[in-house]
mmCIF file of N, CA and C and ligand atoms in Angstrom:
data_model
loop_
_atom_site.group_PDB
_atom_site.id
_atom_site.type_symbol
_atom_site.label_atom_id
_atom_site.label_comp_id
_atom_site.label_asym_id
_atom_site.label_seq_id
_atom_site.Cartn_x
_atom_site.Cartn_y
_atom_site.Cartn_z
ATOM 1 N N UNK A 38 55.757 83.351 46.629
ATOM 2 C CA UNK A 38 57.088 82.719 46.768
ATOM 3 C C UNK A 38 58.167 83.669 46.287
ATOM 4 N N UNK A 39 59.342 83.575 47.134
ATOM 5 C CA UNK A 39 60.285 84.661 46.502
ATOM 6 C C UNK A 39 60.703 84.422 45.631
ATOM 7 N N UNK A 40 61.557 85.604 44.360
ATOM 8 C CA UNK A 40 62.155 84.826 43.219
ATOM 9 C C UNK A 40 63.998 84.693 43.711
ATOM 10 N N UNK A 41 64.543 84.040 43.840
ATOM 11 C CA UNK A 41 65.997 84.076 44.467
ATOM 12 C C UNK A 41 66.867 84.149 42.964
ATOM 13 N N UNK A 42 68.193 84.530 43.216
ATOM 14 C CA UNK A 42 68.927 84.420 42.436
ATOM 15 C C UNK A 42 69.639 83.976 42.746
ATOM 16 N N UNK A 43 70.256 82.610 42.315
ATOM 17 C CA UNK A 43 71.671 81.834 43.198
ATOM 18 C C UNK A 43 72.879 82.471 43.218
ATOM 19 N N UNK A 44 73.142 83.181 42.642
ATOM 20 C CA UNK A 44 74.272 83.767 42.778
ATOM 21 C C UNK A 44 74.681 85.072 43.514
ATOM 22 N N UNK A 45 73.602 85.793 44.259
ATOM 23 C CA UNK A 45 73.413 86.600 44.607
ATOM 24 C C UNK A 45 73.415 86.455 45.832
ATOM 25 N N UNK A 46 74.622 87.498 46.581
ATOM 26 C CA UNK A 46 74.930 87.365 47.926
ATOM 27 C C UNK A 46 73.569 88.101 48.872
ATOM 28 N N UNK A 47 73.022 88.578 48.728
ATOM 29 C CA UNK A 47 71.875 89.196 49.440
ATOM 30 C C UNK A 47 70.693 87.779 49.640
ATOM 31 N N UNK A 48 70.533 87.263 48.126
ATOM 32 C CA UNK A 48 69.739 85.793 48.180
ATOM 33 C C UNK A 48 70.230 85.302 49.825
ATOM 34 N N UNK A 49 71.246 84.958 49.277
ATOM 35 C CA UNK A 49 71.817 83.883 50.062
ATOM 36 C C UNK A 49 71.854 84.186 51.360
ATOM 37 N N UNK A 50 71.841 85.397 52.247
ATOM 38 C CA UNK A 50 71.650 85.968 53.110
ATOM 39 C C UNK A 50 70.253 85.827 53.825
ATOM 40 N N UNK A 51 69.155 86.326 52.843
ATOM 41 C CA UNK A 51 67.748 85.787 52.983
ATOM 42 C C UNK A 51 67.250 84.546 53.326
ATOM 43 N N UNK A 52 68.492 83.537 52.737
ATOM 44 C CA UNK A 52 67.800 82.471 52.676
ATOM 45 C C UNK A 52 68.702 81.692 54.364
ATOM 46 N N UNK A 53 69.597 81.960 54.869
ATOM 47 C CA UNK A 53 70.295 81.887 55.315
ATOM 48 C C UNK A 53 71.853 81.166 55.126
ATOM 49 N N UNK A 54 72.277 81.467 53.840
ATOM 50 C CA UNK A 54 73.195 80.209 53.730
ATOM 51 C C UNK A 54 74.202 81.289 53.782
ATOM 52 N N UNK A 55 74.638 82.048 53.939
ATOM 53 C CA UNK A 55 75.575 83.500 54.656
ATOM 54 C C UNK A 55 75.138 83.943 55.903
ATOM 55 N N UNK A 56 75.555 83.853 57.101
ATOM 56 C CA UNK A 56 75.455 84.232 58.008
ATOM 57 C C UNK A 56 75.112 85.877 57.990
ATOM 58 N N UNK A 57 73.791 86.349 58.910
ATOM 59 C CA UNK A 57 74.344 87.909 58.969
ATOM 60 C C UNK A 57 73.574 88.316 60.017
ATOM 61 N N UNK A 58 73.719 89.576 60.720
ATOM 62 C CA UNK A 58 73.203 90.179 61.953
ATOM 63 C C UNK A 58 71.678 90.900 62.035
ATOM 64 N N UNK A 59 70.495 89.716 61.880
ATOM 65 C CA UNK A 59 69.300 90.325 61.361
ATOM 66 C C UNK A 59 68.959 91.486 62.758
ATOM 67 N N UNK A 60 68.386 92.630 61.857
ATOM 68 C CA UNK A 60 67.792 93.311 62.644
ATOM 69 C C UNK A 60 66.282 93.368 63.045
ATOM 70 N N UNK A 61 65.637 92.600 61.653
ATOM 71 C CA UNK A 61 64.125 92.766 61.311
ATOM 72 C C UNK A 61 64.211 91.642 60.382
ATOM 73 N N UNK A 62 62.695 91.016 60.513
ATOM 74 C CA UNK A 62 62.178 90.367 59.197
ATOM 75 C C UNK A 62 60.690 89.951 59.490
ATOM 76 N N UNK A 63 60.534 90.118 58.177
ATOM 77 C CA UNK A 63 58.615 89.859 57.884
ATOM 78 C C UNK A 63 58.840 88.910 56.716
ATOM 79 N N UNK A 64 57.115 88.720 56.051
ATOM 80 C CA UNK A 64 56.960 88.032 54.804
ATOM 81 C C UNK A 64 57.870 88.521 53.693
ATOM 82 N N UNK A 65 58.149 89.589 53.842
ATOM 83 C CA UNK A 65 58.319 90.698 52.117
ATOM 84 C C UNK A 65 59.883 91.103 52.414
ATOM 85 N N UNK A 66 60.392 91.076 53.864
ATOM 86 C CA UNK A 66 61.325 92.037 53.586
ATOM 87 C C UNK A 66 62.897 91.917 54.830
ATOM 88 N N UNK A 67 64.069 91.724 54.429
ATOM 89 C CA UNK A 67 64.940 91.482 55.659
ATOM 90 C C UNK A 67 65.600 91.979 56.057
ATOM 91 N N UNK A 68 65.944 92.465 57.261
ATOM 92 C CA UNK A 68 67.227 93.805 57.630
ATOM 93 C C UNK A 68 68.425 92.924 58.710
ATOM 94 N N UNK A 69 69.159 93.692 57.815
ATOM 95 C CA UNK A 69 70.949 92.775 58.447
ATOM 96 C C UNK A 69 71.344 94.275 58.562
ATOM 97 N N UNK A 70 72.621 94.093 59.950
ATOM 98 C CA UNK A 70 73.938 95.295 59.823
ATOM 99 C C UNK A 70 74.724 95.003 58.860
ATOM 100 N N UNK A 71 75.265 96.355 58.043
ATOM 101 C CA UNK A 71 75.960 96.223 56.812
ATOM 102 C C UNK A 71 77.567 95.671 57.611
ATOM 103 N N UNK A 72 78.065 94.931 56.844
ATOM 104 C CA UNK A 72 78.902 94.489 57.252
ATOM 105 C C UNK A 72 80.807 94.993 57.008
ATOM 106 N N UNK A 73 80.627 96.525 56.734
ATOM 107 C CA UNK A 73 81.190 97.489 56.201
ATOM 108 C C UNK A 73 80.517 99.038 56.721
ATOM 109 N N UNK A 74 80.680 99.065 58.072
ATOM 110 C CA UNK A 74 79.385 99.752 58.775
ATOM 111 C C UNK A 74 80.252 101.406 58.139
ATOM 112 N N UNK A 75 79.023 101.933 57.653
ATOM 113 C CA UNK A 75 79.570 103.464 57.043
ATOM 114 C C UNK A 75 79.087 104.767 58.602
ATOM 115 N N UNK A 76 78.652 104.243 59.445
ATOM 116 C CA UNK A 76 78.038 104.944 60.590
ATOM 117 C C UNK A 76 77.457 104.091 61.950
ATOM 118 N N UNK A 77 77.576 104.840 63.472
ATOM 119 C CA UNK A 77 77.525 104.011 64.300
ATOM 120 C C UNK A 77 76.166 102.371 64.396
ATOM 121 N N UNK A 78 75.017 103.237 63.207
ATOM 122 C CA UNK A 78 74.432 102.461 63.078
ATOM 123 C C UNK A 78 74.124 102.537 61.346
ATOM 124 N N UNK A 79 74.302 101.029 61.117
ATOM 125 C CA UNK A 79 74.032 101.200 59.511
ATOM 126 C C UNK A 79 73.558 99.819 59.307
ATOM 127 N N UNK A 80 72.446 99.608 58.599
ATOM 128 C CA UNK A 80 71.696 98.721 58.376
ATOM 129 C C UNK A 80 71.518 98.902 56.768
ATOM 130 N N UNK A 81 70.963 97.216 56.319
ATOM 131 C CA UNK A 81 70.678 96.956 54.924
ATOM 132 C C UNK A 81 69.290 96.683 55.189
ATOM 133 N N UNK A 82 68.082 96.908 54.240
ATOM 134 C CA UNK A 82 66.372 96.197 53.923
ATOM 135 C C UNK A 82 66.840 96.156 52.829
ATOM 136 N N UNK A 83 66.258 94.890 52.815
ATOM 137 C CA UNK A 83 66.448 94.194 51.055
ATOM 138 C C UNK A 83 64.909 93.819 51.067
ATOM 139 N N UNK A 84 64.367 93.431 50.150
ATOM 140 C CA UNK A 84 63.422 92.652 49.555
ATOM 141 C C UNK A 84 63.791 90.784 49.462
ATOM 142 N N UNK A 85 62.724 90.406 50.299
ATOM 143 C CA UNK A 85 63.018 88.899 50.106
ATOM 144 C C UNK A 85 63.156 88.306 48.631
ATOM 145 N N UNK A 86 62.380 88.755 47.755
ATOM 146 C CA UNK A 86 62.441 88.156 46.340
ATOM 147 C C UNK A 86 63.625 89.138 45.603
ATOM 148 N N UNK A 87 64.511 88.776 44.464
ATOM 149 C CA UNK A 87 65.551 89.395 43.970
ATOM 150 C C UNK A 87 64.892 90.105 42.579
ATOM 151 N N UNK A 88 65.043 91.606 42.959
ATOM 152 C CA UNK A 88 64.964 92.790 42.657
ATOM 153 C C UNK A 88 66.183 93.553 42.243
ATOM 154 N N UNK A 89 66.897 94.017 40.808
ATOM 155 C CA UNK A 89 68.045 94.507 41.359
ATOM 156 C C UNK A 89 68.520 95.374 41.549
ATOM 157 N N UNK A 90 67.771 96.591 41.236
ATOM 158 C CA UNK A 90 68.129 97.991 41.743
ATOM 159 C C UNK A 90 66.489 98.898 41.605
ATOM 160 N N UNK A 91 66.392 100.143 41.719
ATOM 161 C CA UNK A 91 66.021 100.782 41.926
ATOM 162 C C UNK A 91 65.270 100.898 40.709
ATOM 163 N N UNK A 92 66.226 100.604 39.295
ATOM 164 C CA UNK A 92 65.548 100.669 38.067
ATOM 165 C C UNK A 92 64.980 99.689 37.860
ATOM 166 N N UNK A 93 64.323 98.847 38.662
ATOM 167 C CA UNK A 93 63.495 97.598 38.389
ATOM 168 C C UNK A 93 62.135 98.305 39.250
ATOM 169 N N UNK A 94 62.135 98.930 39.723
ATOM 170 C CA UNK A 94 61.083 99.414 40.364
ATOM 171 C C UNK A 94 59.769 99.597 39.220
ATOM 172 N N UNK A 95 58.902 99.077 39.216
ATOM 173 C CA UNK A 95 57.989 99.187 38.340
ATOM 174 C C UNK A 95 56.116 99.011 39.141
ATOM 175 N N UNK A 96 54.967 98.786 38.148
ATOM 176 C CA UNK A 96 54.023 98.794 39.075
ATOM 177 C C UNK A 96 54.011 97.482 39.861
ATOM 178 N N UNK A 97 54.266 96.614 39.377
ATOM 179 C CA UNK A 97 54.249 95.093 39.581
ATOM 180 C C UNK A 97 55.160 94.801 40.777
ATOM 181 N N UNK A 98 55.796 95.670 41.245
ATOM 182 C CA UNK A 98 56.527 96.045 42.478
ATOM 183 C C UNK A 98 56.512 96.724 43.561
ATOM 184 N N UNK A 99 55.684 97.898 43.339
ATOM 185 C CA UNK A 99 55.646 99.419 43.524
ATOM 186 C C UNK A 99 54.838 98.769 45.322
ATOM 187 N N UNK A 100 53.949 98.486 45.266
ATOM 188 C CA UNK A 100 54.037 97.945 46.712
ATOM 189 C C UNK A 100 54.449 96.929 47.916
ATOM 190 N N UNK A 101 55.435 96.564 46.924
ATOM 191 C CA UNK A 101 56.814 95.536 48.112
ATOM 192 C C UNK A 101 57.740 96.969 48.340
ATOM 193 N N UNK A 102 57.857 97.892 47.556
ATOM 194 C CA UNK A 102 58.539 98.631 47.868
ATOM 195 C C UNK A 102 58.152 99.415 48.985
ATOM 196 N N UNK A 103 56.661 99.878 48.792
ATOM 197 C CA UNK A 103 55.815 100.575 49.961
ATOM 198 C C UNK A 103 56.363 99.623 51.143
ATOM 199 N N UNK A 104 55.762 99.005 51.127
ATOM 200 C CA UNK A 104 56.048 97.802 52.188
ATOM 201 C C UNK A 104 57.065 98.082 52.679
ATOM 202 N N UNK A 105 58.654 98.226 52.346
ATOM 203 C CA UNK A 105 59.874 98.005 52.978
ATOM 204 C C UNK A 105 60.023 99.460 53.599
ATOM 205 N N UNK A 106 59.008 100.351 52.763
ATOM 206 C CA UNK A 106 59.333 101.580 53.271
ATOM 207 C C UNK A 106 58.871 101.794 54.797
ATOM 208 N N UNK A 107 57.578 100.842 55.230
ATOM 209 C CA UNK A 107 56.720 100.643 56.418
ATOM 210 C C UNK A 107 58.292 100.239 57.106
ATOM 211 N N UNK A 108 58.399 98.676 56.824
ATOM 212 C CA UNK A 108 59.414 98.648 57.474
ATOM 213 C C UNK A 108 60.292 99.394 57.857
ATOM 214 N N UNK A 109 61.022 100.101 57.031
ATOM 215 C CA UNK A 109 62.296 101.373 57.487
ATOM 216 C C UNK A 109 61.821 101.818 59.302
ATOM 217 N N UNK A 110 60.337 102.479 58.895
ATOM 218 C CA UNK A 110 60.280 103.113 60.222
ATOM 219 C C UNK A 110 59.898 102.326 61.404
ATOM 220 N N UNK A 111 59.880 101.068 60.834
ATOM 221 C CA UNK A 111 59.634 100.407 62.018
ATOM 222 C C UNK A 111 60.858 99.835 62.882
ATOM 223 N N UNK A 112 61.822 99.642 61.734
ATOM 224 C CA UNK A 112 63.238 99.704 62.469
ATOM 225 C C UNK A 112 63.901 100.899 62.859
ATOM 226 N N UNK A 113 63.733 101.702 62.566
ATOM 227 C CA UNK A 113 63.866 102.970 62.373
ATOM 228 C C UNK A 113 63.537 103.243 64.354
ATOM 229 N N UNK A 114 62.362 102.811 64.700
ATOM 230 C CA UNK A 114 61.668 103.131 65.849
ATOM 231 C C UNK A 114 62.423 102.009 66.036
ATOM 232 N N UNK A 115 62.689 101.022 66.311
ATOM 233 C CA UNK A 115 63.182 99.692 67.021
ATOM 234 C C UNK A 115 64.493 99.827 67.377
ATOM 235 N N UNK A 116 65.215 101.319 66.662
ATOM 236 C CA UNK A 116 66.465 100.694 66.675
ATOM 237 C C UNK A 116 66.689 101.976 67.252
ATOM 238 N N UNK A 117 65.854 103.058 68.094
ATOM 239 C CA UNK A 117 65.909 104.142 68.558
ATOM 240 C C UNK A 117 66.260 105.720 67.597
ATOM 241 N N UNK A 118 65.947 105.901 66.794
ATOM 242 C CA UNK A 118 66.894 106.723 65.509
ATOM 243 C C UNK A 118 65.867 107.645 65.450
ATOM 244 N N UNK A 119 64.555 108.100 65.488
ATOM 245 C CA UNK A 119 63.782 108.539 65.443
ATOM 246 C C UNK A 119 64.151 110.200 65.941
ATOM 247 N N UNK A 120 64.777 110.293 66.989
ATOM 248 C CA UNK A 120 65.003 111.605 67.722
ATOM 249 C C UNK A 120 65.954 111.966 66.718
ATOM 250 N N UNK A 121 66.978 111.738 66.933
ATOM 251 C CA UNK A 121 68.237 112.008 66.345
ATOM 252 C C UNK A 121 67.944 112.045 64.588
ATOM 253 N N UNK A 122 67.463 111.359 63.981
ATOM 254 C CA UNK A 122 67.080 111.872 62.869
ATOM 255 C C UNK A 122 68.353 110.086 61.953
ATOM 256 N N UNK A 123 68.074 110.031 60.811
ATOM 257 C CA UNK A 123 68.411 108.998 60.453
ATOM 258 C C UNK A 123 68.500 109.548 58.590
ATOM 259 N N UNK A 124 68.960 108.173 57.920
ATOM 260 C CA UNK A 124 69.436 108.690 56.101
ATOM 261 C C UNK A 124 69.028 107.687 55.150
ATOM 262 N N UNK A 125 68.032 107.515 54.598
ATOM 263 C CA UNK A 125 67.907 106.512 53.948
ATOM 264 C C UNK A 125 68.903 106.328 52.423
ATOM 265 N N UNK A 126 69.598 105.428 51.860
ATOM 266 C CA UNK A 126 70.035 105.740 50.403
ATOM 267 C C UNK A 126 70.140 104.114 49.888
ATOM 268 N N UNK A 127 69.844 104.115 48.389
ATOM 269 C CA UNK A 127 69.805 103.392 47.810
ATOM 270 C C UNK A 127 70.615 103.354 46.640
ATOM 271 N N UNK A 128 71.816 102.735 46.190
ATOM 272 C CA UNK A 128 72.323 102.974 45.049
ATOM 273 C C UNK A 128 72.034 102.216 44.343
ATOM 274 N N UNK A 129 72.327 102.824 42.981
ATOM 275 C CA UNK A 129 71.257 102.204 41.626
ATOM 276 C C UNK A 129 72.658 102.186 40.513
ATOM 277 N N UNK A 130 73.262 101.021 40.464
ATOM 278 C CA UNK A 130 74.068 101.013 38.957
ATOM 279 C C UNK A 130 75.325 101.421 39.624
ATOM 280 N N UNK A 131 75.947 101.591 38.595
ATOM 281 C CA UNK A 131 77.822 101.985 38.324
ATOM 282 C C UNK A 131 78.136 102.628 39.279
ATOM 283 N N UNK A 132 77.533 104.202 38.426
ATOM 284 C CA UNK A 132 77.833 105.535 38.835
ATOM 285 C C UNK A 132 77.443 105.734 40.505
ATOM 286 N N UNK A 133 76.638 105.250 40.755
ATOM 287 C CA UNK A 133 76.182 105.207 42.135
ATOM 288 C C UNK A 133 76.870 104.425 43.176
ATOM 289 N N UNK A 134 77.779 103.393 42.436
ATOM 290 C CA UNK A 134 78.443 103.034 43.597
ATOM 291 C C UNK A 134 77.745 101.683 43.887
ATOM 292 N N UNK A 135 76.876 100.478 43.104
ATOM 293 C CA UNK A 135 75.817 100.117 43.904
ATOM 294 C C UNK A 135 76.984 99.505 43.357
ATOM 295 N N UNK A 136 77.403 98.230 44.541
ATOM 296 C CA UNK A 136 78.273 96.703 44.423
ATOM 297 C C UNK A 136 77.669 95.781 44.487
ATOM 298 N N UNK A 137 76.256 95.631 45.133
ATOM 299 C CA UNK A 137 75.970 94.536 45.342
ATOM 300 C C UNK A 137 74.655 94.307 44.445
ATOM 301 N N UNK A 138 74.103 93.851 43.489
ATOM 302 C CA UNK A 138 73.283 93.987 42.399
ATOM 303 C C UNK A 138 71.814 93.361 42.900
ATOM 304 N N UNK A 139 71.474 93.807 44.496
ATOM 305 C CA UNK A 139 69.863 93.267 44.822
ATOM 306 C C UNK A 139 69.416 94.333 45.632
ATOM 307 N N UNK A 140 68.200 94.585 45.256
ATOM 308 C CA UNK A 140 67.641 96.373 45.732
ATOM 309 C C UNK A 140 67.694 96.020 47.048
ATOM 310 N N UNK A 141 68.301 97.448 47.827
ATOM 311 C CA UNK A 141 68.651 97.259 49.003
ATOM 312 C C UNK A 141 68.747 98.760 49.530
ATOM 313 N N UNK A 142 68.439 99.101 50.751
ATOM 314 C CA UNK A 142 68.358 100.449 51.068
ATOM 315 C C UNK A 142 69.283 100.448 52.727
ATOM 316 N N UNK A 143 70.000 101.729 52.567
ATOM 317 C CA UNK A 143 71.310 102.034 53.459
ATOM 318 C C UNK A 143 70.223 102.574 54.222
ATOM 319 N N UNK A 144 69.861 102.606 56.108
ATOM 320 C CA UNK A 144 70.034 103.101 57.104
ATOM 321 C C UNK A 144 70.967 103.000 57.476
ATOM 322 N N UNK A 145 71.348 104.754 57.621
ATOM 323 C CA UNK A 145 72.455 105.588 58.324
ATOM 324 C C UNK A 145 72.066 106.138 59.635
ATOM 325 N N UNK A 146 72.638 105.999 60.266
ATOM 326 C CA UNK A 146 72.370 107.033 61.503
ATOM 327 C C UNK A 146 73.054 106.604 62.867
ATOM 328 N N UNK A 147 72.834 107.853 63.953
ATOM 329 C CA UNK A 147 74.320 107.749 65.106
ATOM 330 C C UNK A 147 75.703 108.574 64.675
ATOM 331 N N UNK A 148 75.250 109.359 63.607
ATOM 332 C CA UNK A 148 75.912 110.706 63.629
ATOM 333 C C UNK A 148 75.633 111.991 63.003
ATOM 334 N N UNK A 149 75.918 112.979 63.004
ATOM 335 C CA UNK A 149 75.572 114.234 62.164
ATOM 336 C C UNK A 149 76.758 114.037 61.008
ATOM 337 N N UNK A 150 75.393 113.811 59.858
ATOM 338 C CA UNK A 150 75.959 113.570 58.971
ATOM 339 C C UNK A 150 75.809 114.690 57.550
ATOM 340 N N UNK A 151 75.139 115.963 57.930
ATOM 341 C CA UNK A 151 75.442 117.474 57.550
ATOM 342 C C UNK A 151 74.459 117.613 56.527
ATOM 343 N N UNK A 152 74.350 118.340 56.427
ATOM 344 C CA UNK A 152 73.371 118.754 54.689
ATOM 345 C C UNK A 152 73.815 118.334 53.499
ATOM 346 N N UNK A 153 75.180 117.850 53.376
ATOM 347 C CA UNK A 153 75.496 117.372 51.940
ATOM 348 C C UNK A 153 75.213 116.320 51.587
ATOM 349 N N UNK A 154 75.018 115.720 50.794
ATOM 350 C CA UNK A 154 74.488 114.547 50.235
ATOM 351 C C UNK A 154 75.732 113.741 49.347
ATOM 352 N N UNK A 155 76.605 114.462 48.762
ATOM 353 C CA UNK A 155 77.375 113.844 48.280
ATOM 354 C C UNK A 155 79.100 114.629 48.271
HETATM 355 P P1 LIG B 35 76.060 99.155 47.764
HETATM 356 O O1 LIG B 35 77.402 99.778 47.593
HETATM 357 O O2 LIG B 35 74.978 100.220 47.870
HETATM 358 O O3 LIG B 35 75.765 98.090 46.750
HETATM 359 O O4 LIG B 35 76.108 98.484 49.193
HETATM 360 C C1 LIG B 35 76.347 97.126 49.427
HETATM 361 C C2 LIG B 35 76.596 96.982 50.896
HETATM 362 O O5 LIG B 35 76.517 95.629 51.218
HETATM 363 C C3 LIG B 35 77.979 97.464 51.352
HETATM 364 O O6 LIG B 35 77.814 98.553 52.259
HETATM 365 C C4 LIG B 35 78.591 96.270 52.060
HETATM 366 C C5 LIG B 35 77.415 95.347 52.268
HETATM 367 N N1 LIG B 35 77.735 93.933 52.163
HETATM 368 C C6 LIG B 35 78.310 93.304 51.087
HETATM 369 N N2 LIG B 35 78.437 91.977 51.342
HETATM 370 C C7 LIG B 35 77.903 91.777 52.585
HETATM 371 C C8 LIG B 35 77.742 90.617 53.396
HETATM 372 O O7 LIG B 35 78.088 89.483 53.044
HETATM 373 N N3 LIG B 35 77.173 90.810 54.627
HETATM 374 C C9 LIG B 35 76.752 92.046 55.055
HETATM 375 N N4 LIG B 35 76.218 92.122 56.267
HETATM 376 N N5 LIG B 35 76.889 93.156 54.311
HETATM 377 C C10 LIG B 35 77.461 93.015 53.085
#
């Protein structure tokens, strides 16, 4: 069973009580277009149960995470990105920029987006 957090806009997304543009979903894991698109194609995978960043990653986790990673390429292939090449990123905390406080990973892609990272 997932663990939800009521207050948490990603929850609420999962669960459907926020509307959003699914791209994918399984048992473990859900993909919406970010709704603040940073590139022609930009997608969110969250984790169905509330996780909240990256620093929660632990063993007791470590394969829901595998898991979403399966997923990536399966949207990844679904959503044609494969040739062209694609960006995975995840922000973790403050400094990183993360706003929305439930582990969640950025597909980027649909442009050349260069060797820099930041
Ligand atoms: P981050 O900065 O890494 O925490 O990214 C959070 C992303 O979530 C940001 O790109 C905008 C997106 N976002 C926030 N609220 C919503 C929403 O209600 N719907 C959708 N589709 N995306 C959202």
């Amino acid at each position: 069973m997932p663990n939800y957090d009521e207050n948490c806009i990603f929850c609420k997304i999962i669960k459907g009580e926020i509307p959003s543009n699914k791209v994918y979903e399984d048992d473990l894991c859900y993909a919406f277009r970010d709704i603040n698109p940073q590139a022609p194609t930009h997608i969110l995978v969250v984790p169905k149960t509330h996780i909240t960043s990256c620093a929660e990653i632990d063993d007791s986790n470590a394969a829901l995470v595998g898991h979403i990673f399966t997923a990536i390429a399966k949207i990844a292939r679904q959503e044609g990105l494969t040739e062209r090449g694609f960006r995975v990123i995840s922000n973790s905390g403050k400094d990183a920029g993360q706003t929305v406080p439930h582990l969640h990973f950025h597909i980027l892609a649909g442009k050349d987006m260069g060797e820099v990272l930041v």
